């Protein structure tokens, strides 16, 4: 619980800044049977990032990393849109897109677990090749589709709530169930915390590693559907560009160590919300466009410093020491 | 002996004095108003049960943890180190209990890391290797110093850490359980070096759970119990029985012969035939029966651990076969071995055993959970019952299942690892140095447990550098030398530690 303290503080601070600049920031209304409001927007636009970050959390917990999720986002969206544009039906399109995503994840997992390639390199391969694959699927064009059923995934509403938010909640619930109610979470943490000890304890580390990469790719695939559905088109070049970095950031801000081991799903969700809120904040407080990246980097640096126990200890220790010294001097 | 005593009698000014040291960890008061002093030219033993606060005292002294209360004086000057490096610069050289070396670096690099000999600004590799070999020779160790440390066993790593520490120009040398995985030979070498250093006026703080070693090398001792100082004594003043009484706060029931009447074994459980692995262990044939305790004795690097790893499928065998319960079994992975009811408690709890960031409970149920797969979690009530039972049986302290294992004392970590395998109720339990770092009281408990289990029909393969322990528990002792199983001796009246040592030395040849 204590680990979630700082992310919560930071999120609250960002929200407070927004309220200062946009007085109606917290208001949520129902318009034409749909929920509207800035907070809803943060959740809605943040949904793909939360999904990708959830998958990334499990990968990082095993001591790995997945750089290819952005490409998988593009591939999944591209394949779905291509299928729909060829009148394949939304259901088939979605199943094919997610199936391909999982297959790509299994490939990543295979490279890491069986071929023993460093995760960063293994997934870099797909990160680069995947963009090419996405462009191959779209033939280098932007495919636009117009299908109301497909539109639901990223842009639609169910019972007044944006469908994307519901989807995220569902994935979160399933992930939490698998990892915390079943024993998957502990085994993942064991593999990430001490791989050799896990092997000697009889854990099928390889199977678990393949599984988490497949899961991360599945999450990325769903995110890809959301993104392409929201804009009703697939852009092999730009869909999901840099999302892997935001996802990694979200995981780290959420308190999961890049070294593997303990992970926190709630922390990751908070981390992703922080990043999405930051993006919103940049617009709402009117940071000039040419400085947005710098501004974002600055805030992220501060966030990471606050998250670092070593940094906090140093700052607080120094204070305690100087205070102590003053007492002695007095 | 007499001469040493005279030196001690004329008490000089202490090099180091710790006064009223207190240290609180979340939920645990590790140290409570502890006074401690260290005189020049003495070997001072720090004694206490697992979790008494020995390592913590060393860590607050060397700045790993800040102290909460109390003062530390070095040569009469108050000091507060911010880390081991600073302590080292002030002349305190330390080997911590959990040996921290970089296993991917070479032996020589590990010895000189941070203080590499240089020539015109560049690292002088040649001199570094030569010096390293020299230092190791002093400990009677002949290693390839440019080989990565991971090629060597835990005991060798421990020796390398010691070699590093004794080379550093220091006035205070701290050794926290340096001998926990060493054989008699290495211990003797270490003691020789310690005596030399002591003669040079260096003050040595020594922690060990081997009472015989304390009585051999130490001049004075300070006893801790539950974070409090019981007292400081001259070793010559206090008998072993008194010492143990002061450490655990009660009398220790001595156990001599653990096994009653001789048992007959006629149900072979695990039979290894010409099992071997090139470079690690030559083909051996070994039968372990139900209810039998087979001990393995041999020197460091003789292949004891390798035998265990082959039987558990931790390494791939290069040839030979294994039968379990009469039917051939392919033990290619630990998982497969576990499927046949074999469990292996490894000697290096840090590298091959525990997951430090998981809790005591999670570490204990890890293997059980692994056998069930992730889809069938061990029900929480069952977890709590099992974990509670073993926390009590092994006296794991502090007795909190939700504490992180990394925060436990070394001996208590070892107990957690042991508990992990005991709850599996295996048919064959392989114990590789199971009592490493465990205090005298708990050690007796564990030995009693082994006997109980074997009486209940469990087969045990018991590996220990302590020959007495092997003799006390085993029905049969396998002797290894130079990666070969050279003899298998029934444990009858004629088998003594002397006979065992002779067999080890002669390699089984008359
Ligand atoms: N970093 C830490 N966080 C929390 N508790 C700790 C930490 N380090 C030690 N402790 C606790 O402090 C107590 C003393 O531990 P310490 O390691 O000093 O014991 P020890 O005497 O060295 O025992 P052993 O013989 O097993 O090595 C134990 O109860 C331990 O659980
Ligand atoms: Mg200790």
mmCIF file of N, CA, C and O in Angstrom, chain B residues 424-465:
data_model
loop_
_atom_site.group_PDB
_atom_site.id
_atom_site.type_symbol
_atom_site.label_atom_id
_atom_site.label_comp_id
_atom_site.label_asym_id
_atom_site.label_seq_id
_atom_site.Cartn_x
_atom_site.Cartn_y
_atom_site.Cartn_z
ATOM 1 N N UNK B 424 6.839 -30.583 1.318
ATOM 2 C CA UNK B 424 6.525 -31.441 0.171
ATOM 3 C C UNK B 424 6.402 -32.901 0.591
ATOM 4 O O UNK B 424 5.887 -33.729 -0.158
ATOM 5 N N UNK B 425 6.915 -33.229 1.766
ATOM 6 C CA UNK B 425 6.956 -34.612 2.228
ATOM 7 C C UNK B 425 7.473 -35.539 1.136
ATOM 8 O O UNK B 425 6.778 -36.449 0.675
ATOM 9 N N UNK B 426 8.706 -35.295 0.705
ATOM 10 C CA UNK B 426 9.249 -36.079 -0.408
ATOM 11 C C UNK B 426 9.586 -37.501 0.023
ATOM 12 O O UNK B 426 9.610 -37.818 1.208
ATOM 13 N N UNK B 427 9.850 -38.340 -0.977
ATOM 14 C CA UNK B 427 10.309 -39.701 -0.672
ATOM 15 C C UNK B 427 11.809 -39.705 -0.450
ATOM 16 O O UNK B 427 12.341 -40.454 0.349
ATOM 17 N N UNK B 428 12.509 -38.865 -1.244
ATOM 18 C CA UNK B 428 13.941 -38.689 -1.012
ATOM 19 C C UNK B 428 14.208 -37.202 -0.823
ATOM 20 O O UNK B 428 13.885 -36.396 -1.687
ATOM 21 N N UNK B 429 14.779 -36.880 0.314
ATOM 22 C CA UNK B 429 15.109 -35.487 0.592
ATOM 23 C C UNK B 429 16.616 -35.330 0.518
ATOM 24 O O UNK B 429 17.354 -35.978 1.263
ATOM 25 N N UNK B 430 17.058 -34.487 -0.414
ATOM 26 C CA UNK B 430 18.494 -34.239 -0.536
ATOM 27 C C UNK B 430 18.805 -32.945 0.190
ATOM 28 O O UNK B 430 18.262 -31.895 -0.142
ATOM 29 N N UNK B 431 19.653 -33.030 1.188
ATOM 30 C CA UNK B 431 19.988 -31.850 1.982
ATOM 31 C C UNK B 431 21.448 -31.509 1.761
ATOM 32 O O UNK B 431 22.332 -32.249 2.187
ATOM 33 N N UNK B 432 21.696 -30.393 1.089
ATOM 34 C CA UNK B 432 23.070 -29.977 0.850
ATOM 35 C C UNK B 432 23.415 -28.878 1.847
ATOM 36 O O UNK B 432 22.935 -27.760 1.723
ATOM 37 N N UNK B 433 24.190 -29.208 2.837
ATOM 38 C CA UNK B 433 24.558 -28.274 3.905
ATOM 39 C C UNK B 433 23.326 -27.611 4.518
ATOM 40 O O UNK B 433 23.214 -26.391 4.559
ATOM 41 N N UNK B 434 22.394 -28.426 5.013
ATOM 42 C CA UNK B 434 21.151 -27.819 5.499
ATOM 43 C C UNK B 434 21.325 -27.007 6.771
ATOM 44 O O UNK B 434 20.498 -26.173 7.072
ATOM 45 N N UNK B 435 22.387 -27.252 7.512
ATOM 46 C CA UNK B 435 22.533 -26.532 8.781
ATOM 47 C C UNK B 435 23.534 -25.397 8.662
ATOM 48 O O UNK B 435 24.027 -24.886 9.655
ATOM 49 N N UNK B 436 23.791 -24.971 7.429
ATOM 50 C CA UNK B 436 24.736 -23.880 7.205
ATOM 51 C C UNK B 436 24.226 -22.597 7.875
ATOM 52 O O UNK B 436 23.161 -22.096 7.554
ATOM 53 N N UNK B 437 24.996 -22.089 8.794
ATOM 54 C CA UNK B 437 24.636 -20.830 9.436
ATOM 55 C C UNK B 437 23.556 -20.971 10.488
ATOM 56 O O UNK B 437 22.975 -19.989 10.917
ATOM 57 N N UNK B 438 23.253 -22.207 10.878
ATOM 58 C CA UNK B 438 22.184 -22.416 11.852
ATOM 59 C C UNK B 438 22.781 -22.602 13.240
ATOM 60 O O UNK B 438 23.805 -23.258 13.395
ATOM 61 N N UNK B 439 22.147 -22.011 14.258
ATOM 62 C CA UNK B 439 22.746 -22.023 15.590
ATOM 63 C C UNK B 439 22.648 -23.404 16.237
ATOM 64 O O UNK B 439 21.911 -24.282 15.773
ATOM 65 N N UNK B 440 23.391 -23.587 17.318
ATOM 66 C CA UNK B 440 23.511 -24.922 17.905
ATOM 67 C C UNK B 440 22.162 -25.510 18.304
ATOM 68 O O UNK B 440 21.906 -26.694 18.098
ATOM 69 N N UNK B 441 21.314 -24.675 18.875
ATOM 70 C CA UNK B 441 20.012 -25.186 19.316
ATOM 71 C C UNK B 441 19.190 -25.681 18.144
ATOM 72 O O UNK B 441 18.690 -26.810 18.139
ATOM 73 N N UNK B 442 19.067 -24.831 17.124
ATOM 74 C CA UNK B 442 18.247 -25.187 15.971
ATOM 75 C C UNK B 442 18.854 -26.344 15.208
ATOM 76 O O UNK B 442 18.148 -27.171 14.626
ATOM 77 N N UNK B 443 20.172 -26.418 15.227
ATOM 78 C CA UNK B 443 20.843 -27.497 14.520
ATOM 79 C C UNK B 443 20.429 -28.846 15.111
ATOM 80 O O UNK B 443 20.092 -29.790 14.384
ATOM 81 N N UNK B 444 20.416 -28.912 16.427
ATOM 82 C CA UNK B 444 19.995 -30.148 17.088
ATOM 83 C C UNK B 444 18.556 -30.486 16.700
ATOM 84 O O UNK B 444 18.225 -31.643 16.443
ATOM 85 N N UNK B 445 17.709 -29.453 16.641
ATOM 86 C CA UNK B 445 16.314 -29.671 16.243
ATOM 87 C C UNK B 445 16.233 -30.271 14.845
ATOM 88 O O UNK B 445 15.479 -31.206 14.581
ATOM 89 N N UNK B 446 17.024 -29.704 13.948
ATOM 90 C CA UNK B 446 16.966 -30.148 12.561
ATOM 91 C C UNK B 446 17.483 -31.575 12.434
ATOM 92 O O UNK B 446 16.907 -32.405 11.730
ATOM 93 N N UNK B 447 18.542 -31.858 13.172
ATOM 94 C CA UNK B 447 19.066 -33.226 13.126
ATOM 95 C C UNK B 447 18.025 -34.212 13.654
ATOM 96 O O UNK B 447 17.813 -35.281 13.078
ATOM 97 N N UNK B 448 17.355 -33.804 14.717
ATOM 98 C CA UNK B 448 16.321 -34.673 15.275
ATOM 99 C C UNK B 448 15.208 -34.906 14.244
ATOM 100 O O UNK B 448 14.710 -36.006 14.079
ATOM 101 N N UNK B 449 14.890 -33.822 13.530
ATOM 102 C CA UNK B 449 13.846 -33.899 12.512
ATOM 103 C C UNK B 449 14.228 -34.888 11.418
ATOM 104 O O UNK B 449 13.409 -35.701 10.971
ATOM 105 N N UNK B 450 15.500 -34.835 10.998
ATOM 106 C CA UNK B 450 15.962 -35.747 9.950
ATOM 107 C C UNK B 450 15.792 -37.193 10.402
ATOM 108 O O UNK B 450 15.314 -38.048 9.653
ATOM 109 N N UNK B 451 16.166 -37.447 11.640
ATOM 110 C CA UNK B 451 16.039 -38.806 12.169
ATOM 111 C C UNK B 451 14.575 -39.241 12.184
ATOM 112 O O UNK B 451 14.224 -40.333 11.740
ATOM 113 N N UNK B 452 13.727 -38.334 12.638
ATOM 114 C CA UNK B 452 12.296 -38.634 12.691
ATOM 115 C C UNK B 452 11.757 -38.974 11.314
ATOM 116 O O UNK B 452 11.035 -39.948 11.124
ATOM 117 N N UNK B 453 12.125 -38.147 10.349
ATOM 118 C CA UNK B 453 11.623 -38.345 8.996
ATOM 119 C C UNK B 453 12.079 -39.675 8.443
ATOM 120 O O UNK B 453 11.318 -40.402 7.801
ATOM 121 N N UNK B 454 13.349 -40.002 8.701
ATOM 122 C CA UNK B 454 13.852 -41.258 8.153
ATOM 123 C C UNK B 454 13.198 -42.443 8.861
ATOM 124 O O UNK B 454 12.933 -43.474 8.251
ATOM 125 N N UNK B 455 12.912 -42.287 10.144
ATOM 126 C CA UNK B 455 12.189 -43.354 10.838
ATOM 127 C C UNK B 455 10.805 -43.538 10.234
ATOM 128 O O UNK B 455 10.257 -44.638 10.230
ATOM 129 N N UNK B 456 10.262 -42.433 9.719
ATOM 130 C CA UNK B 456 8.950 -42.510 9.079
ATOM 131 C C UNK B 456 9.023 -43.026 7.652
ATOM 132 O O UNK B 456 8.015 -43.049 6.954
ATOM 133 N N UNK B 457 10.216 -43.391 7.181
ATOM 134 C CA UNK B 457 10.323 -44.001 5.863
ATOM 135 C C UNK B 457 10.910 -43.107 4.790
ATOM 136 O O UNK B 457 11.110 -43.526 3.658
ATOM 137 N N UNK B 458 11.193 -41.839 5.119
ATOM 138 C CA UNK B 458 11.763 -40.958 4.110
ATOM 139 C C UNK B 458 13.248 -41.274 3.944
ATOM 140 O O UNK B 458 13.949 -41.525 4.920
ATOM 141 N N UNK B 459 13.706 -41.293 2.699
ATOM 142 C CA UNK B 459 15.138 -41.450 2.465
ATOM 143 C C UNK B 459 15.769 -40.069 2.452
ATOM 144 O O UNK B 459 15.145 -39.108 2.013
ATOM 145 N N UNK B 460 16.991 -39.984 2.975
ATOM 146 C CA UNK B 460 17.654 -38.685 3.050
ATOM 147 C C UNK B 460 19.081 -38.813 2.525
ATOM 148 O O UNK B 460 19.788 -39.757 2.870
ATOM 149 N N UNK B 461 19.450 -37.892 1.670
ATOM 150 C CA UNK B 461 20.857 -37.788 1.280
ATOM 151 C C UNK B 461 21.394 -36.552 1.968
ATOM 152 O O UNK B 461 20.921 -35.441 1.718
ATOM 153 N N UNK B 462 22.345 -36.740 2.850
ATOM 154 C CA UNK B 462 22.755 -35.661 3.743
ATOM 155 C C UNK B 462 24.188 -35.259 3.464
ATOM 156 O O UNK B 462 25.115 -36.046 3.610
ATOM 157 N N UNK B 463 24.371 -34.014 3.054
ATOM 158 C CA UNK B 463 25.710 -33.525 2.735
ATOM 159 C C UNK B 463 26.101 -32.482 3.755
ATOM 160 O O UNK B 463 25.336 -31.558 4.019
ATOM 161 N N UNK B 464 27.269 -32.633 4.325
ATOM 162 C CA UNK B 464 27.729 -31.613 5.264
ATOM 163 C C UNK B 464 29.237 -31.634 5.339
ATOM 164 O O UNK B 464 29.873 -32.678 5.240
ATOM 165 N N UNK B 465 29.792 -30.440 5.521
ATOM 166 C CA UNK B 465 31.233 -30.348 5.695
ATOM 167 C C UNK B 465 31.619 -30.784 7.103
ATOM 168 O O UNK B 465 32.782 -31.018 7.394
#
